[in-house]
Amino acid sequence: MLQAHENKGLPEVATSIEDKAGRQTMSKNDMLDRAKTLSKEITMYKTMRNRVHKDIRGHKANRDEANNLVANLISKAKELEVKRNTVNKSVGQLKTSRDIYTGLIRETKLKRHQGATGQHAQQQSALHRKVKDEARRSQKIQHKLNKVGREIEMATKIASDSHKQMLKLREMANEHHQAVVTRLQEFNKLKLELGTDYIDLNKEEE
């Protein structure tokens, strides 16, 4: 990144530079050494920043995938809720019909209508079986709904954790980038003071 050009016309001894007030500042050799150090640090922090950016992209992909899964699971949960509610409504209607026949059985027993009682009992028994069958259907749907709910919780946690990690890494990447910017500003200042006979900055610098 940084190259020193040989200049046979210059002495190897350090040549100090004076500011406008006549104060001694860094020698040219010291400035060149500092520029070399800055060049290495700029490359180092760029590499660190870019690696963190790669990790950020990975966490972002995980977060987005988990969020998509959550959305799909929520849609599935809504469908299951509709099915469960429909079955529960059917259970309620069947119970009402069954209870009607239960009442009719009591009435026919009191009136000693054995034939009618037997018919009502058959209807009541058939309705009771249907109530139990529909109740089991509702319970199975509820179990599926509970499972989907747990999957939603897990996927939501993954999305949340990935997002939090992404924010932490983004802060770290910003710190590395600021380190690059700060050193690059000092580097460019030294370049202007030394001139291109002493220092070159390659095209990859930001």
CSV table of N, CA and C in Angstrom, one decimal, residues 56 59 63 160-174:
chain,number,residue,atom,x,y,z
A,56,ILE,N,-22.2,-9.6,9.5
A,56,ILE,CA,-23.5,-8.9,9.5
A,56,ILE,C,-24.4,-9.5,8.5
A,59,HIS,N,-25.9,-12.8,9.7
A,59,HIS,CA,-26.9,-12.6,10.7
A,59,HIS,C,-28.2,-12.0,10.1
A,63,ARG,N,-31.8,-13.7,10.2
A,63,ARG,CA,-33.0,-12.9,10.7
A,63,ARG,C,-34.1,-12.9,9.7
A,160,SER,N,-35.0,-12.4,16.6
A,160,SER,CA,-34.7,-11.3,17.5
A,160,SER,C,-33.2,-11.4,17.9
A,161,ASP,N,-32.7,-12.6,18.2
A,161,ASP,CA,-31.3,-12.7,18.6
A,161,ASP,C,-30.4,-12.3,17.4
A,162,SER,N,-30.7,-12.7,16.2
A,162,SER,CA,-29.9,-12.4,15.0
A,162,SER,C,-29.9,-10.9,14.8
A,163,HIS,N,-31.0,-10.3,15.0
A,163,HIS,CA,-31.1,-8.8,14.8
A,163,HIS,C,-30.2,-8.1,15.8
A,164,LYS,N,-30.3,-8.5,17.1
A,164,LYS,CA,-29.5,-7.9,18.1
A,164,LYS,C,-28.0,-8.1,17.8
A,165,GLN,N,-27.6,-9.3,17.4
A,165,GLN,CA,-26.2,-9.5,17.1
A,165,GLN,C,-25.8,-8.7,15.9
A,166,MET,N,-26.7,-8.5,14.9
A,166,MET,CA,-26.4,-7.7,13.8
A,166,MET,C,-26.1,-6.3,14.2
A,167,LEU,N,-26.9,-5.7,15.1
A,167,LEU,CA,-26.7,-4.4,15.6
A,167,LEU,C,-25.4,-4.2,16.3
A,168,LYS,N,-25.0,-5.2,17.1
A,168,LYS,CA,-23.7,-5.1,17.8
A,168,LYS,C,-22.6,-5.1,16.8
A,169,LEU,N,-22.7,-6.0,15.8
A,169,LEU,CA,-21.6,-6.1,14.8
A,169,LEU,C,-21.6,-4.8,14.0
A,170,ARG,N,-22.7,-4.2,13.7
A,170,ARG,CA,-22.7,-3.0,12.9
A,170,ARG,C,-22.0,-1.9,13.7
A,171,GLU,N,-22.2,-1.8,15.0
A,171,GLU,CA,-21.5,-0.8,15.8
A,171,GLU,C,-20.0,-1.1,15.7
A,172,MET,N,-19.6,-2.4,15.8
A,172,MET,CA,-18.2,-2.7,15.7
A,172,MET,C,-17.6,-2.3,14.4
A,173,ALA,N,-18.4,-2.6,13.3
A,173,ALA,CA,-17.9,-2.2,11.9
A,173,ALA,C,-17.8,-0.7,11.8
A,174,ASN,N,-18.7,0.0,12.4
A,174,ASN,CA,-18.6,1.5,12.4
A,174,ASN,C,-17.3,2.0,13.1
